[in-house]
PDB file of C-alpha atoms in Angstrom:
ATOM      1  CA  MET L  13      21.585 198.784 182.191  1.00 47.00           C
ATOM      2  CA  ILE L  14      18.153 197.703 180.997  1.00 45.00           C
ATOM      3  CA  ARG L  15      16.007 195.855 183.494  1.00 47.00           C
ATOM      4  CA  VAL L  16      13.722 193.068 182.310  1.00 46.00           C
ATOM      5  CA  ASN L  17      10.550 194.871 183.378  1.00 47.00           C
ATOM      6  CA  ASP L  18      11.682 198.136 181.735  1.00 48.00           C
ATOM      7  CA  THR L  19      12.702 196.507 178.470  1.00 43.00           C
ATOM      8  CA  PRO L  20      10.693 197.244 175.336  1.00 47.00           C
ATOM      9  CA  HIS L  21       9.050 194.129 173.923  1.00 45.00           C
ATOM     10  CA  SER L  22      11.511 193.976 171.029  1.00 53.00           C
ATOM     11  CA  ARG L  23      14.565 193.685 173.298  1.00 70.00           C
ATOM     12  CA  PRO L  24      14.021 190.105 174.546  1.00 74.00           C
ATOM     13  CA  ALA L  25      13.185 189.141 170.963  1.00 77.00           C
ATOM     14  CA  ASP L  26      16.483 190.682 169.806  1.00 76.00           C
ATOM     15  CA  PHE L  27      18.348 188.656 172.408  1.00 74.00           C
ATOM     16  CA  LEU L  28      16.554 185.427 171.472  1.00 77.00           C
ATOM     17  CA  ALA L  29      17.177 186.049 167.773  1.00 80.00           C
ATOM     18  CA  ALA L  30      20.879 186.550 168.486  1.00 78.00           C
ATOM     19  CA  VAL L  31      21.028 183.309 170.494  1.00 78.00           C
ATOM     20  CA  ASP L  32      19.171 181.503 167.717  1.00 82.00           C
ATOM     21  CA  ARG L  33      22.039 182.299 165.335  1.00 81.00           C
ATOM     22  CA  THR L  34      24.627 180.702 167.647  1.00 81.00           C
ATOM     23  CA  PRO L  35      25.444 176.997 167.897  1.00 79.00           C
ATOM     24  CA  TYR L  36      23.178 176.944 170.944  1.00 79.00           C
ATOM     25  CA  GLY L  37      20.086 178.008 169.007  1.00 84.00           C
ATOM     26  CA  SER L  38      19.014 174.428 168.352  1.00 84.00           C
ATOM     27  CA  VAL L  39      19.634 173.559 172.003  1.00 82.00           C
ATOM     28  CA  VAL L  40      17.402 176.403 173.162  1.00 80.00           C
ATOM     29  CA  ARG L  41      14.637 175.258 170.802  1.00 84.00           C
ATOM     30  CA  ASP L  42      14.780 171.672 172.165  1.00 89.00           C
ATOM     31  CA  GLU L  43      12.563 171.848 175.262  1.00 90.00           C
ATOM     32  CA  ALA L  44      13.663 168.533 176.781  1.00 92.00           C
ATOM     33  CA  ARG L  45      17.338 169.345 176.345  1.00 91.00           C
ATOM     34  CA  ARG L  46      16.850 172.892 177.624  1.00 88.00           C
ATOM     35  CA  ARG L  47      15.064 171.645 180.746  1.00 92.00           C
ATOM     36  CA  GLN L  48      17.786 169.078 181.383  1.00 93.00           C
ATOM     37  CA  MET L  49      20.421 171.815 181.125  1.00 91.00           C
ATOM     38  CA  VAL L  50      18.516 173.977 183.607  1.00 91.00           C
ATOM     39  CA  TYR L  51      18.143 171.072 186.047  1.00 95.00           C
ATOM     40  CA  GLU L  52      21.837 170.188 185.796  1.00 95.00           C
ATOM     41  CA  SER L  53      22.796 173.839 186.192  1.00 93.00           C
ATOM     42  CA  LEU L  54      20.733 174.058 189.369  1.00 95.00           C
ATOM     43  CA  ILE L  55      22.215 170.815 190.707  1.00 96.00           C
ATOM     44  CA  SER L  56      25.773 171.996 190.114  1.00 96.00           C
ATOM     45  CA  GLY L  57      25.116 175.478 191.514  1.00 93.00           C
ATOM     46  CA  VAL L  58      26.383 176.999 194.738  1.00 94.00           C
ATOM     47  CA  ASP L  59      22.969 177.415 196.380  1.00 93.00           C
ATOM     48  CA  PRO L  60      21.871 174.335 198.371  1.00 96.00           C
ATOM     49  CA  VAL L  61      18.191 175.189 197.828  1.00 95.00           C
ATOM     50  CA  GLY L  62      18.839 175.443 194.092  1.00 95.00           C
ATOM     51  CA  ARG L  63      20.580 172.060 194.140  1.00 96.00           C
ATOM     52  CA  GLU L  64      17.602 170.531 195.945  1.00 96.00           C
ATOM     53  CA  ILE L  65      15.187 172.074 193.446  1.00 96.00           C
ATOM     54  CA  GLY L  66      17.255 170.811 190.504  1.00 96.00           C
ATOM     55  CA  GLN L  67      17.359 167.275 191.892  1.00 97.00           C
ATOM     56  CA  GLN L  68      13.613 167.196 192.477  1.00 96.00           C
ATOM     57  CA  LEU L  69      12.903 168.478 188.978  1.00 95.00           C
ATOM     58  CA  ARG L  70      15.374 166.091 187.347  1.00 95.00           C
ATOM     59  CA  ASP L  71      14.098 163.098 189.311  1.00 96.00           C
ATOM     60  CA  GLY L  72      10.468 163.989 188.639  1.00 94.00           C
ATOM     61  CA  SER L  73       9.548 164.075 192.330  1.00 95.00           C
ATOM     62  CA  LEU L  74       8.132 167.583 191.772  1.00 92.00           C
ATOM     63  CA  SER L  75       6.772 169.169 188.627  1.00 94.00           C
ATOM     64  CA  PRO L  76       7.607 172.805 187.863  1.00 91.00           C
ATOM     65  CA  ARG L  77       4.015 173.725 188.744  1.00 93.00           C
ATOM     66  CA  GLU L  78       4.194 171.934 192.116  1.00 94.00           C
ATOM     67  CA  LEU L  79       7.557 173.509 192.780  1.00 91.00           C
ATOM     68  CA  LEU L  80       6.244 177.027 192.253  1.00 90.00           C
ATOM     69  CA  ALA L  81       3.386 176.315 194.669  1.00 92.00           C
ATOM     70  CA  ALA L  82       5.691 175.001 197.425  1.00 92.00           C
ATOM     71  CA  SER L  83       6.029 177.623 200.160  1.00 92.00           C
ATOM     72  CA  ASP L  84       9.478 176.299 201.137  1.00 92.00           C
ATOM     73  CA  TYR L  85      10.970 177.671 197.926  1.00 94.00           C
ATOM     74  CA  GLN L  86       9.314 181.086 197.726  1.00 94.00           C
ATOM     75  CA  ASP L  87      12.362 182.950 199.057  1.00 94.00           C
ATOM     76  CA  PHE L  88      14.580 181.275 196.449  1.00 94.00           C
ATOM     77  CA  PHE L  89      12.203 182.362 193.679  1.00 93.00           C
ATOM     78  CA  ARG L  90      11.956 185.925 195.041  1.00 94.00           C
ATOM     79  CA  GLN L  91      15.747 186.192 194.936  1.00 93.00           C
ATOM     80  CA  ALA L  92      15.848 184.704 191.429  1.00 91.00           C
ATOM     81  CA  ARG L  93      13.260 187.207 190.255  1.00 92.00           C
ATOM     82  CA  ALA L  94      15.205 190.115 191.746  1.00 94.00           C
ATOM     83  CA  GLN L  95      18.343 188.966 189.944  1.00 90.00           C
ATOM     84  CA  ALA L  96      16.453 188.505 186.675  1.00 87.00           C
ATOM     85  CA  GLU L  97      15.156 192.063 186.945  1.00 89.00           C
ATOM     86  CA  ARG L  98      18.767 193.288 187.135  1.00 90.00           C
ATOM     87  CA  LEU L  99      19.769 191.285 184.066  1.00 84.00           C
ATOM     88  CA  ASP L 100      21.498 193.367 181.396  1.00 84.00           C
ATOM     89  CA  LEU L 101      19.819 192.186 178.190  1.00 79.00           C
ATOM     90  CA  ASP L 102      21.985 194.486 176.060  1.00 81.00           C
ATOM     91  CA  ALA L 103      25.161 192.781 177.297  1.00 82.00           C
ATOM     92  CA  LEU L 104      23.679 189.323 176.753  1.00 78.00           C
ATOM     93  CA  ALA L 105      22.474 190.183 173.255  1.00 75.00           C
ATOM     94  CA  THR L 106      25.892 191.632 172.397  1.00 80.00           C
ATOM     95  CA  ALA L 107      27.620 188.482 173.662  1.00 80.00           C
ATOM     96  CA  ALA L 108      25.216 186.246 171.722  1.00 75.00           C
ATOM     97  CA  ARG L 109      25.751 188.268 168.534  1.00 75.00           C
ATOM     98  CA  ALA L 110      29.524 188.001 168.997  1.00 80.00           C
ATOM     99  CA  VAL L 111      29.281 184.223 169.343  1.00 76.00           C
ATOM    100  CA  ALA L 112      27.068 184.037 166.255  1.00 69.00           C
ATOM    101  CA  ILE L 113      29.591 186.050 164.237  1.00 72.00           C
ATOM    102  CA  ASP L 114      32.706 184.277 165.570  1.00 68.00           C
ATOM    103  CA  ASP L 115      31.337 180.754 165.456  1.00 58.00           C
ATOM    104  CA  THR L 116      29.144 180.237 162.414  1.00 56.00           C
ATOM    105  CA  SER L 117      30.762 176.910 161.533  1.00 51.00           C
ATOM    106  CA  SER L 118      30.211 175.076 164.844  1.00 54.00           C
ATOM    107  CA  THR L 119      27.446 172.642 165.599  1.00 52.00           C
ATOM    108  CA  PRO L 120      25.465 172.693 168.875  1.00 51.00           C
ATOM    109  CA  ASP L 121      27.144 169.480 170.064  1.00 53.00           C
ATOM    110  CA  GLU L 122      30.631 170.691 169.169  1.00 49.00           C
ATOM    111  CA  PRO L 123      30.907 174.429 169.911  1.00 47.00           C
ATOM    112  CA  ALA L 124      34.162 176.190 169.178  1.00 44.00           C
ATOM    113  CA  ALA L 125      36.424 177.154 172.054  1.00 41.00           C
ATOM    114  CA  ALA L 126      35.313 180.788 171.879  1.00 38.00           C
ATOM    115  CA  SER L 127      31.749 179.816 172.738  1.00 38.00           C
ATOM    116  CA  ASP L 128      32.351 177.095 175.317  1.00 40.00           C
ATOM    117  CA  SER L 129      31.223 179.224 178.212  1.00 40.00           C
ATOM    118  CA  ALA L 130      28.129 181.242 178.912  1.00 40.00           C
ATOM    119  CA  PRO L 131      28.197 184.932 177.979  1.00 38.00           C
ATOM    120  CA  SER L 132      30.128 186.811 180.629  1.00 36.00           C
ATOM    121  CA  SER L 133      27.257 188.826 182.010  1.00 35.00           C
ATOM    122  CA  GLY L 134      28.141 187.789 185.552  1.00 37.00           C
ATOM    123  CA  TRP L 135      24.512 186.955 186.197  1.00 36.00           C
ATOM    124  CA  SER L 136      23.151 183.732 187.569  1.00 41.00           C
ATOM    125  CA  TRP L 137      19.972 183.062 189.462  1.00 39.00           C
ATOM    126  CA  MET L 138      21.840 180.519 191.561  1.00 42.00           C
ATOM    127  CA  ASN L 139      23.843 182.868 193.760  1.00 41.00           C
ATOM    128  CA  ASP L 140      22.891 185.399 196.405  1.00 41.00           C
ATOM    129  CA  GLY L 141      22.839 188.305 193.957  1.00 41.00           C
ATOM    130  CA  ASP L 142      25.790 190.121 195.478  1.00 41.00           C
ATOM    131  CA  GLU L 143      28.606 188.302 193.716  1.00 40.00           C
ATOM    132  CA  PRO L 144      28.798 187.382 190.050  1.00 39.00           C
ATOM    133  CA  TYR L 145      28.537 183.665 189.459  1.00 37.00           C
ATOM    134  CA  ARG L 146      30.022 182.219 186.324  1.00 40.00           C
ATOM    135  CA  GLU L 147      28.801 178.911 185.002  1.00 41.00           C
ATOM    136  CA  GLY L 148      31.180 176.284 183.742  1.00 40.00           C
ATOM    137  CA  ARG L 149      31.199 175.071 180.163  1.00 38.00           C
ATOM    138  CA  TRP L 150      27.854 174.876 178.412  1.00 40.00           C
ATOM    139  CA  ARG L 151      26.913 171.371 177.368  1.00 36.00           C
TER     140      ARG L 151
END
């Protein structure tokens, strides 16, 4: 497994390039849509602190900058960072490449059934880090 901090600079770029070739590439490039997806993902997550954070971001009661400065959420962000450092970029890149190959005819708003869910890495920054958390359908 490759950890984020141990990954050569080309590895994240490889992953992003693979995602860019999927139906979700245009979604990832759309900052407003991407942020909305992150907020909704937090809100629908299992962690009550994550849900609170997502609601505050979505409602505009806190900006991302203010959120990062809030001491109440530092433990949540420490846990998220620890999970991100365990992220297997090779598995994610492989899954993204498979979606790009299997689903070249889909549009971002109408993905094929094979790509309706997030890559099955088992990783999410919304759980406690001990159990895999699988998101629902991507929107």
